[in-house]
mmCIF file of C-alpha atoms in Angstrom:
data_model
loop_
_atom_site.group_PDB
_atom_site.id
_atom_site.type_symbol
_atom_site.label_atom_id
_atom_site.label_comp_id
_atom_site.label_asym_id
_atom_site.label_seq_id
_atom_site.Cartn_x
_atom_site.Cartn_y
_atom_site.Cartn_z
ATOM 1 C CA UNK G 1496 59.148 47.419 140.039
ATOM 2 C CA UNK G 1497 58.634 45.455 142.854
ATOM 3 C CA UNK G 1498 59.567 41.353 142.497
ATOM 4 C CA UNK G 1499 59.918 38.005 145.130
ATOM 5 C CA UNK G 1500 63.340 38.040 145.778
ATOM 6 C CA UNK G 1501 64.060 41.450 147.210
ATOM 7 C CA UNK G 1502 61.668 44.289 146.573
ATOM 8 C CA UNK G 1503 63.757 45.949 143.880
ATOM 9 C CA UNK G 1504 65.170 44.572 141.002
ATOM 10 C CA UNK G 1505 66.188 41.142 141.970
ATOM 11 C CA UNK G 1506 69.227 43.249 143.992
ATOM 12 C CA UNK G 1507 70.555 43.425 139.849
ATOM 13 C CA UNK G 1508 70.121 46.902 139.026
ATOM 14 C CA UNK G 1509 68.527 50.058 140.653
ATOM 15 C CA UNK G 1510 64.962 51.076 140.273
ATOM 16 C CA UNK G 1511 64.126 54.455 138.139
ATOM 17 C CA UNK G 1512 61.707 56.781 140.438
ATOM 18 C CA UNK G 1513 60.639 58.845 138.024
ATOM 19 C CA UNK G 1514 59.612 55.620 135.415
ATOM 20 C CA UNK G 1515 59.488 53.302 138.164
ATOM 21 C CA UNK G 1516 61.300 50.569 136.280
ATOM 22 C CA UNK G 1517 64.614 48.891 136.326
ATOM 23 C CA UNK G 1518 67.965 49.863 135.491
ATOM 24 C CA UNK G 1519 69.998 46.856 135.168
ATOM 25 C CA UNK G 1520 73.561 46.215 136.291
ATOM 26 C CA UNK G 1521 76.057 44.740 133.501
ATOM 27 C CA UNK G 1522 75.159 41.304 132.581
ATOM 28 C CA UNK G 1523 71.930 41.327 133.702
ATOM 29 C CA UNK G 1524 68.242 41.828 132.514
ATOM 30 C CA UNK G 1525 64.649 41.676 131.928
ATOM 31 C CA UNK G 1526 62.126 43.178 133.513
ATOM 32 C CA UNK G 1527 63.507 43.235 137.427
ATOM 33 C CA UNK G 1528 66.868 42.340 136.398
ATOM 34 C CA UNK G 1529 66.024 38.868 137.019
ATOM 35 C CA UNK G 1530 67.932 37.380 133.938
ATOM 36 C CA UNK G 1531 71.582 36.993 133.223
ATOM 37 C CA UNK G 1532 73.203 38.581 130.098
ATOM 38 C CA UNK G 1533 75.570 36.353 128.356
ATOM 39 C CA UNK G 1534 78.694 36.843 126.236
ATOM 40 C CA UNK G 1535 78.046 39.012 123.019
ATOM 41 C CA UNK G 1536 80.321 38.503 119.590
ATOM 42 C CA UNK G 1537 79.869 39.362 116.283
ATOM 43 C CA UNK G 1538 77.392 37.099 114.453
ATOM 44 C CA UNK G 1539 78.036 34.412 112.691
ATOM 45 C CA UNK G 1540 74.801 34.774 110.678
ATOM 46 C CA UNK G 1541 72.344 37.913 111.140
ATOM 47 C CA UNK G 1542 70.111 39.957 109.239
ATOM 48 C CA UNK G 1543 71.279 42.529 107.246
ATOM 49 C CA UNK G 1544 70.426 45.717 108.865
ATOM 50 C CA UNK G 1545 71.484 48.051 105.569
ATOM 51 C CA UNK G 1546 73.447 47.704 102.010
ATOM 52 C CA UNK G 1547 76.727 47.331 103.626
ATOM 53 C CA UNK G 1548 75.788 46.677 107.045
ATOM 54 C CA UNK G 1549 75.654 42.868 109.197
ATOM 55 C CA UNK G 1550 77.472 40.565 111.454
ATOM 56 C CA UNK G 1551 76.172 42.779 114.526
ATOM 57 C CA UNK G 1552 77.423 41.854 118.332
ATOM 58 C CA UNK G 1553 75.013 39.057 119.534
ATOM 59 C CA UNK G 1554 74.385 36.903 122.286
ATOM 60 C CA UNK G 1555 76.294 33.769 122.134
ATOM 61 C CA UNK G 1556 77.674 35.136 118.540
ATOM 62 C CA UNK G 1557 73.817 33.732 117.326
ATOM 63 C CA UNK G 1558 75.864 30.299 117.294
ATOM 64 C CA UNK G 1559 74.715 29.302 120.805
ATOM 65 C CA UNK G 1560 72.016 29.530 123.597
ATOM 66 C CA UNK G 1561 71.832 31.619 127.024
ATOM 67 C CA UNK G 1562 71.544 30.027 130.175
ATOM 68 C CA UNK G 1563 69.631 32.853 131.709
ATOM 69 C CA UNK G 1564 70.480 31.621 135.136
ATOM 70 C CA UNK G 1565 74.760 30.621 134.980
ATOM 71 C CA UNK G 1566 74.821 33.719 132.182
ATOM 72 C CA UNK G 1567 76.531 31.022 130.302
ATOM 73 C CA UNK G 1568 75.830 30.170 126.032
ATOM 74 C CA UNK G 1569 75.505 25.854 125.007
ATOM 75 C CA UNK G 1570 77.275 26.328 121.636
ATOM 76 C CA UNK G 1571 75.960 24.425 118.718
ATOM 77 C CA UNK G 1572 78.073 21.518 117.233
ATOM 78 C CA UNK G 1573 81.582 22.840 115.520
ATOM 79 C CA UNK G 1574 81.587 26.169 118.074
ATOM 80 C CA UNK G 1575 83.674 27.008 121.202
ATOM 81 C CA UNK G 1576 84.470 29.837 123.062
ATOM 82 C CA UNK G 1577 82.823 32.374 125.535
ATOM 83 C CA UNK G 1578 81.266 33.617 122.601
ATOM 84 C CA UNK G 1579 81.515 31.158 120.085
ATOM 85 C CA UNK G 1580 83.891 33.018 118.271
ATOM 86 C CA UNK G 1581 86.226 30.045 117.527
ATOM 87 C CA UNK G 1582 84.517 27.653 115.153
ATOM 88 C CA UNK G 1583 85.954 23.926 115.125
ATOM 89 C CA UNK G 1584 86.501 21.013 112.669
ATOM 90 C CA UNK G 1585 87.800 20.482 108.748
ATOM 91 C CA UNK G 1586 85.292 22.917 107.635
ATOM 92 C CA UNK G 1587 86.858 25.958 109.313
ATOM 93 C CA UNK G 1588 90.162 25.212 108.314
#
């Protein structure tokens, strides 16, 4: 894929000749690896993905939001960390 910045992949990842799309470098991605990736923990709240199965890795720990640009998560209120794994306040402790 061709984009604006560069001609391949927003210089984020290498183009695929054979299925002439992106392969993005770590912490990036979309569809010329024009997006950054941010911080993945496990999830403070998810979907159950079997019986015995949840709390998968996540962006932001699903307690947050990505800056696509800085690759950096806005935590919602009573959160810190890279990843929002630390939550904060009375009713964590």
């Amino acid at each position: 894929p061709v984009d604006a910045l560069d001609g391949t992949c927003s210089g984020h990842g290498k183009c695929n000749v054979i299925t002439d799309k992106c392969e993005c470098y770590d912490d990036y991605s979309g569809f010329s690896c024009q997006k950054r990736s941010c911080p993945m923990g496990v999830a403070w709240f998810d979907e159950a993905t079997d019986a015995d199965t949840a709390h998968a890795e996540a962006e932001c720990s699903n307690r947050g939001s990505c800056d696509r640009v800085s690759g950096t998560c806005s935590c919602d209120s009573g959160f810190e960390g890279a990843a929002f794994l630390r939550g904060v306040g009375a009713s964590f402790f």
